[in-house]
Amino acid sequence: MSPEDPVEAHNRQAWNRLVDHKSCFTTAAEDSSFVDPLGTVDGLGWLGGSIAGQRVLCLAAGGGRHGPLYAAAGGEVTVLDISDGMLELDRQVAAQRRISLRVVQGSMSDLSMFRPQEFDLVIQPVSTCYVRDIAQVYRQIARVLRPAGLYVSQHKSPTSLQTSLNWNPNTTGDHVGTSGGYVLQHDYYSGQPVAPVPQRTHLREPGAQEFVHRWEQIIGGLCRAGFVIEDLIEPFHADLEAEPSSLAHRSAYIAPYMRIKARRVGEAKSVLVF
Ligand SMILES: C[S@@+](CC[C@H](N)C(=O)[O-])C[C@H]1O[C@@H](n2cnc3c(N)ncnc32)[C@H](O)[C@@H]1O
């Protein structure tokens, strides 16, 4: 067995701690979301109204939410996650609700435990930030997804990861004569993890190591791995009237996430390396 990558080991422990502390990032799906499970996970209708019988990989998606909901919607679900604690939550929810799903502990960077084209659909909640090399993740997904299969993923936006969590009242404002703003702190090209969060926030997970991926890596990387992008949205959280430094106020300046609908079409291109 090859030794565990230090970043993966760090993040596995960090996520296990979040589970132990019952953090808000580890909340399982609530009862009401099972009334219309597909509507809950696919409010945009990207999945065509039914996933019945589809082989679904919920990638880096432990925590008792995505796996149980996709399974309740009729998918044949596999949840892969690096954290044993997060996977235990899936086992518990599945047992409570008599839902059938498979859980696999491992890293999104190595999906060699799955057969080529084993899945019809891969969904990935925010999690690519936990690995240094997003291109490696895309290559793995392209291998296990059948041609024309969908890959739906959500990511932290690069700008959001680069920028201070707190409102700084002393910077120049966005209109003449005003002051205050969020401050761009982390450089775009370092490839190093961003500074750990000093406080409780909904935007960053305490203790986890996170990486800024550039747009050319997030979007260009998908294309180079053999996907076409069919849609991209930035989920709306903004409220300029909210308390400065809150998620809603900061989101009025920086869209924190983007969700991408990509379809596997071709073979991965290996000519360009970034
Ligand atoms: C945002 S959470 C998953 C979904 C969560 N239940 C929710 O509702 O948003 C991100 C997940 O990524 C997992 N993770 C971090 N690094 C990983 C890696 N290298 N491979 C697989 N999973 C990883 C964490 O253990 C965590 O469960």
Short mmCIF file of C-alpha atoms and ligand atoms in Angstrom, two decimals:
data_model
loop_
_atom_site.label_atom_id
_atom_site.label_comp_id
_atom_site.label_asym_id
_atom_site.label_seq_id
_atom_site.Cartn_x
_atom_site.Cartn_y
_atom_site.Cartn_z
CA MET A 1 0.00 0.00 0.00
CA SER A 2 1.43 3.43 -0.92
CA PRO A 3 1.86 5.91 1.96
CA GLU A 4 -0.95 8.44 2.36
CA ASP A 5 -0.36 11.86 0.85
CA PRO A 6 0.30 14.30 3.75
CA VAL A 7 -2.43 16.72 2.62
CA GLU A 8 -4.96 13.88 2.40
CA ALA A 9 -3.94 12.59 5.84
CA HIS A 10 -4.26 16.10 7.26
CA ASN A 11 -7.71 16.64 5.75
CA ARG A 12 -8.97 13.19 6.76
CA GLN A 13 -8.10 14.01 10.38
CA ALA A 14 -9.55 17.53 10.07
CA TRP A 15 -12.88 16.19 8.77
CA ASN A 16 -12.97 13.48 11.42
CA ARG A 17 -12.53 16.19 14.06
CA LEU A 18 -15.37 18.22 12.50
CA VAL A 19 -17.61 15.15 12.82
CA ASP A 20 -16.52 14.62 16.44
CA HIS A 21 -17.39 18.26 17.20
CA LYS A 22 -20.74 17.98 15.37
CA SER A 23 -19.74 20.94 13.17
CA CYS A 24 -22.31 22.60 10.90
CA PHE A 25 -20.37 21.16 7.95
CA THR A 26 -21.33 17.64 8.97
CA THR A 27 -25.12 17.94 9.17
CA ALA A 28 -27.00 15.01 7.66
CA ALA A 29 -30.02 15.54 5.39
CA GLU A 30 -33.09 16.68 7.31
CA ASP A 31 -36.42 14.82 7.09
CA SER A 32 -38.11 17.43 4.88
CA SER A 33 -35.50 16.98 2.14
CA PHE A 34 -36.66 13.39 1.58
CA VAL A 35 -40.13 14.54 0.47
CA ASP A 36 -38.64 15.37 -2.94
CA PRO A 37 -35.05 14.09 -2.78
CA LEU A 38 -34.17 14.80 -6.39
CA GLY A 39 -35.64 18.30 -6.16
CA THR A 40 -33.51 18.89 -3.06
CA VAL A 41 -30.22 17.96 -4.72
CA ASP A 42 -31.06 19.13 -8.25
CA GLY A 43 -33.18 22.25 -7.95
CA LEU A 44 -31.84 23.37 -11.34
CA GLY A 45 -33.22 20.32 -13.16
CA TRP A 46 -29.82 19.48 -14.66
CA LEU A 47 -30.43 15.74 -14.20
CA GLY A 48 -33.46 15.59 -16.48
CA GLY A 49 -36.17 14.83 -13.91
CA SER A 50 -35.16 11.27 -12.97
CA ILE A 51 -32.06 9.34 -11.99
CA ALA A 52 -33.91 6.05 -11.41
CA GLY A 53 -31.55 3.13 -11.94
CA GLN A 54 -28.53 5.32 -12.67
CA ARG A 55 -25.19 4.33 -11.20
CA VAL A 56 -24.23 7.41 -9.18
CA LEU A 57 -20.85 8.21 -7.63
CA CYS A 58 -21.16 10.80 -4.84
CA LEU A 59 -17.53 11.89 -4.78
CA ALA A 60 -16.01 13.36 -1.63
CA ALA A 61 -19.60 13.56 -0.46
CA GLY A 62 -19.73 11.88 2.94
CA GLY A 63 -21.82 13.30 5.75
CA GLY A 64 -25.23 11.63 5.41
CA ARG A 65 -26.66 14.05 2.92
CA HIS A 66 -25.86 13.54 -0.77
CA GLY A 67 -25.60 9.75 -0.79
CA PRO A 68 -28.90 9.11 1.02
CA LEU A 69 -30.75 11.72 -1.06
CA TYR A 70 -29.49 10.43 -4.43
CA ALA A 71 -30.30 6.89 -3.30
CA ALA A 72 -33.79 7.94 -2.17
CA ALA A 73 -34.23 9.48 -5.63
CA GLY A 74 -33.67 6.06 -7.17
CA GLY A 75 -29.93 6.07 -7.89
CA GLU A 76 -27.63 3.11 -7.28
CA VAL A 77 -25.29 5.09 -5.09
CA THR A 78 -21.64 4.80 -4.12
CA VAL A 79 -20.29 7.42 -1.69
CA LEU A 80 -16.52 7.91 -1.68
CA ASP A 81 -14.92 10.03 1.00
CA ILE A 82 -11.58 10.26 2.76
CA SER A 83 -13.08 10.66 6.24
CA ASP A 84 -14.25 7.59 8.13
CA GLY A 85 -16.34 9.89 10.36
CA MET A 86 -18.20 11.39 7.40
CA LEU A 87 -18.83 7.93 5.93
CA GLU A 88 -20.14 6.69 9.27
CA LEU A 89 -22.83 9.40 9.03
CA ASP A 90 -23.88 7.95 5.66
CA ARG A 91 -24.05 4.47 7.16
CA GLN A 92 -26.21 5.74 10.02
CA VAL A 93 -28.65 7.66 7.79
CA ALA A 94 -28.89 4.75 5.35
CA ALA A 95 -29.65 2.34 8.21
CA GLN A 96 -32.24 4.65 9.81
CA ARG A 97 -34.05 5.17 6.50
CA ARG A 98 -33.50 1.64 5.15
CA ILE A 99 -31.70 3.06 2.15
CA SER A 100 -29.23 0.96 0.24
CA LEU A 101 -25.89 2.55 -0.63
CA ARG A 102 -22.23 1.58 -0.85
CA VAL A 103 -19.59 3.55 1.05
CA VAL A 104 -15.93 3.52 0.07
CA GLN A 105 -13.12 5.22 1.95
CA GLY A 106 -10.51 6.73 -0.33
CA SER A 107 -9.26 9.83 -2.06
CA MET A 108 -10.80 11.59 -5.04
CA SER A 109 -7.25 11.62 -6.45
CA ASP A 110 -7.21 7.84 -6.90
CA LEU A 111 -10.35 6.09 -8.11
CA SER A 112 -8.52 2.95 -9.22
CA MET A 113 -10.85 0.82 -7.05
CA PHE A 114 -13.60 1.46 -9.64
CA ARG A 115 -13.90 -0.05 -13.13
CA PRO A 116 -13.66 2.15 -16.24
CA GLN A 117 -17.09 3.63 -17.06
CA GLU A 118 -18.59 2.20 -13.85
CA PHE A 119 -20.86 5.24 -13.32
CA ASP A 120 -23.57 7.08 -15.27
CA LEU A 121 -23.39 10.18 -13.08
CA VAL A 122 -20.72 11.67 -10.82
CA ILE A 123 -21.69 14.41 -8.38
CA GLN A 124 -19.18 16.25 -6.23
CA PRO A 125 -20.05 18.80 -3.56
CA VAL A 126 -17.46 21.45 -2.67
CA SER A 127 -14.25 19.49 -2.09
CA THR A 128 -11.73 19.94 -4.92
CA CYS A 129 -10.18 22.68 -2.74
CA TYR A 130 -8.80 19.91 -0.49
CA VAL A 131 -6.36 18.61 -3.11
CA ARG A 132 -3.39 20.30 -4.70
CA ASP A 133 -3.89 18.80 -8.17
CA ILE A 134 -7.41 19.19 -9.57
CA ALA A 135 -6.36 17.85 -13.00
CA GLN A 136 -5.61 14.49 -11.40
CA VAL A 137 -9.14 14.40 -9.96
CA TYR A 138 -10.67 15.19 -13.36
CA ARG A 139 -8.65 12.42 -15.03
CA GLN A 140 -9.89 9.93 -12.45
CA ILE A 141 -13.51 10.98 -12.98
CA ALA A 142 -13.20 10.81 -16.77
CA ARG A 143 -12.05 7.20 -16.43
CA VAL A 144 -14.90 5.99 -14.23
CA LEU A 145 -17.72 7.92 -15.96
CA ARG A 146 -19.36 6.43 -19.05
CA PRO A 147 -19.26 8.42 -22.30
CA ALA A 148 -22.03 11.05 -22.33
CA GLY A 149 -22.33 10.71 -18.54
CA LEU A 150 -22.74 13.87 -16.45
CA TYR A 151 -20.31 15.26 -13.89
CA VAL A 152 -21.94 17.88 -11.65
CA SER A 153 -19.58 19.63 -9.26
CA GLN A 154 -19.53 22.60 -6.93
CA HIS A 155 -16.32 24.50 -6.11
CA LYS A 156 -15.17 27.37 -3.96
CA SER A 157 -14.41 30.31 -6.23
CA PRO A 158 -10.72 31.22 -6.45
CA THR A 159 -11.42 34.83 -5.43
CA SER A 160 -13.33 33.72 -2.37
CA LEU A 161 -10.45 31.56 -1.18
CA GLN A 162 -7.97 34.36 -1.85
CA THR A 163 -9.88 37.00 0.09
CA SER A 164 -10.19 37.95 3.76
CA LEU A 165 -13.23 36.62 5.60
CA ASN A 166 -13.70 39.86 7.49
CA TRP A 167 -14.83 43.26 6.34
CA ASN A 168 -11.99 45.75 6.73
CA PRO A 169 -13.41 49.23 7.52
CA ASN A 170 -10.07 50.93 6.83
CA THR A 171 -9.63 50.15 3.12
CA THR A 172 -10.84 52.41 0.34
CA GLY A 173 -14.50 51.76 -0.48
CA ASP A 174 -16.08 50.99 -3.83
CA HIS A 175 -17.55 54.49 -4.30
CA VAL A 176 -15.86 57.87 -4.01
CA GLY A 177 -15.81 58.94 -0.38
CA THR A 178 -16.67 55.53 1.08
CA SER A 179 -14.43 53.13 2.94
CA GLY A 180 -14.41 49.47 3.80
CA GLY A 181 -14.00 46.27 1.84
CA TYR A 182 -12.80 42.70 1.76
CA VAL A 183 -9.10 42.32 1.11
CA LEU A 184 -7.44 40.09 -1.44
CA GLN A 185 -4.75 38.31 0.59
CA HIS A 186 -3.59 35.11 -1.02
CA ASP A 187 -1.67 35.09 -4.28
CA TYR A 188 -3.06 33.31 -7.32
CA TYR A 189 -0.11 31.19 -8.37
CA SER A 190 1.60 29.90 -5.22
CA GLY A 191 0.04 26.43 -5.19
CA GLN A 192 0.41 26.53 -1.40
CA PRO A 193 -2.53 26.02 0.98
CA VAL A 194 -4.33 29.19 2.01
CA ALA A 195 -3.85 30.39 5.59
CA PRO A 196 -5.97 28.47 8.11
CA VAL A 197 -9.14 30.14 9.35
CA PRO A 198 -8.82 31.83 12.74
CA GLN A 199 -12.57 31.92 13.38
CA ARG A 200 -15.90 30.18 12.93
CA THR A 201 -17.26 30.79 9.43
CA HIS A 202 -19.53 29.05 6.95
CA LEU A 203 -17.03 29.62 4.15
CA ARG A 204 -14.00 27.68 5.36
CA GLU A 205 -13.62 24.48 7.38
CA PRO A 206 -11.42 24.93 10.47
CA GLY A 207 -8.34 22.73 10.45
CA ALA A 208 -8.57 21.73 6.78
CA GLN A 209 -5.88 22.55 4.22
CA GLU A 210 -7.34 24.21 1.13
CA PHE A 211 -5.88 25.21 -2.22
CA VAL A 212 -6.80 27.98 -4.65
CA HIS A 213 -7.27 26.52 -8.12
CA ARG A 214 -7.10 28.96 -10.98
CA TRP A 215 -9.95 29.31 -13.49
CA GLU A 216 -7.74 27.81 -16.18
CA GLN A 217 -7.35 24.73 -13.96
CA ILE A 218 -11.02 24.47 -12.93
CA ILE A 219 -12.62 25.13 -16.32
CA GLY A 220 -9.78 24.52 -18.77
CA GLY A 221 -8.82 21.40 -16.84
CA LEU A 222 -12.30 19.96 -17.29
CA CYS A 223 -12.12 20.52 -21.04
CA ARG A 224 -8.66 18.97 -21.24
CA ALA A 225 -9.90 15.91 -19.33
CA GLY A 226 -12.53 15.26 -22.01
CA PHE A 227 -15.60 17.12 -20.74
CA VAL A 228 -17.77 19.80 -22.31
CA ILE A 229 -19.36 22.35 -20.02
CA GLU A 230 -23.11 22.63 -20.51
CA ASP A 231 -23.88 25.12 -17.77
CA LEU A 232 -22.31 27.04 -14.89
CA ILE A 233 -24.04 28.94 -12.11
CA GLU A 234 -22.93 30.91 -9.07
CA PRO A 235 -25.42 30.05 -6.26
CA PHE A 236 -26.80 33.31 -4.88
CA HIS A 237 -26.16 34.14 -1.23
CA ALA A 238 -25.79 37.95 -1.42
CA ASP A 239 -27.39 40.55 0.84
CA LEU A 240 -25.68 43.92 1.01
CA GLU A 241 -27.83 44.88 4.00
CA ALA A 242 -26.57 41.94 6.07
CA GLU A 243 -24.03 42.28 8.89
CA PRO A 244 -20.53 43.04 7.51
CA SER A 245 -18.34 39.89 7.54
CA SER A 246 -21.40 37.61 7.39
CA LEU A 247 -21.71 35.07 4.57
CA ALA A 248 -24.51 37.09 2.97
CA HIS A 249 -22.68 40.42 3.12
CA ARG A 250 -19.40 39.05 1.83
CA SER A 251 -21.29 37.24 -0.94
CA ALA A 252 -22.55 40.61 -2.19
CA TYR A 253 -18.91 41.27 -3.14
CA ILE A 254 -17.62 37.79 -3.96
CA ALA A 255 -19.73 34.89 -5.21
CA PRO A 256 -18.43 32.12 -2.94
CA TYR A 257 -19.19 29.09 -5.12
CA MET A 258 -19.82 27.94 -8.65
CA ARG A 259 -21.63 24.83 -9.79
CA ILE A 260 -20.69 23.24 -13.10
CA LYS A 261 -22.60 20.84 -15.31
CA ALA A 262 -20.11 18.95 -17.49
CA ARG A 263 -20.59 16.03 -19.84
CA ARG A 264 -17.95 13.48 -20.68
CA VAL A 265 -17.47 13.44 -24.42
CA GLY A 266 -13.98 12.64 -25.50
CA GLU A 267 -10.72 11.13 -24.49
CA ALA A 268 -8.53 13.22 -22.20
CA LYS A 269 -6.06 15.45 -24.06
CA SER A 270 -2.54 15.14 -22.75
CA VAL A 271 -0.85 17.90 -24.75
CA LEU A 272 -1.21 20.78 -22.32
CA VAL A 273 0.20 20.62 -18.83
CA PHE A 274 -0.43 23.49 -16.41
C1 LIG B 1 -18.34 19.63 1.74
S1 LIG B 1 -17.99 18.08 2.47
C2 LIG B 1 -19.03 16.89 1.71
C3 LIG B 1 -20.48 17.15 1.64
C4 LIG B 1 -21.19 17.57 2.91
N1 LIG B 1 -21.91 16.48 3.51
C5 LIG B 1 -22.19 18.67 2.53
O1 LIG B 1 -23.37 18.53 2.76
O2 LIG B 1 -21.75 19.65 1.93
C6 LIG B 1 -16.42 17.77 1.75
C7 LIG B 1 -15.93 16.35 1.92
O3 LIG B 1 -14.68 16.19 1.24
C8 LIG B 1 -14.00 15.16 1.92
N2 LIG B 1 -12.60 15.12 1.47
C9 LIG B 1 -11.59 15.97 1.77
N3 LIG B 1 -10.47 15.61 1.09
C10 LIG B 1 -10.80 14.52 0.36
C11 LIG B 1 -10.08 13.69 -0.56
N4 LIG B 1 -8.79 13.92 -0.88
N5 LIG B 1 -10.74 12.67 -1.16
C12 LIG B 1 -12.02 12.39 -0.84
N6 LIG B 1 -12.75 13.13 0.03
C13 LIG B 1 -12.14 14.20 0.59
C14 LIG B 1 -14.21 15.47 3.37
O4 LIG B 1 -13.99 14.36 4.20
C15 LIG B 1 -15.67 15.93 3.35
O5 LIG B 1 -16.54 14.87 3.68
#
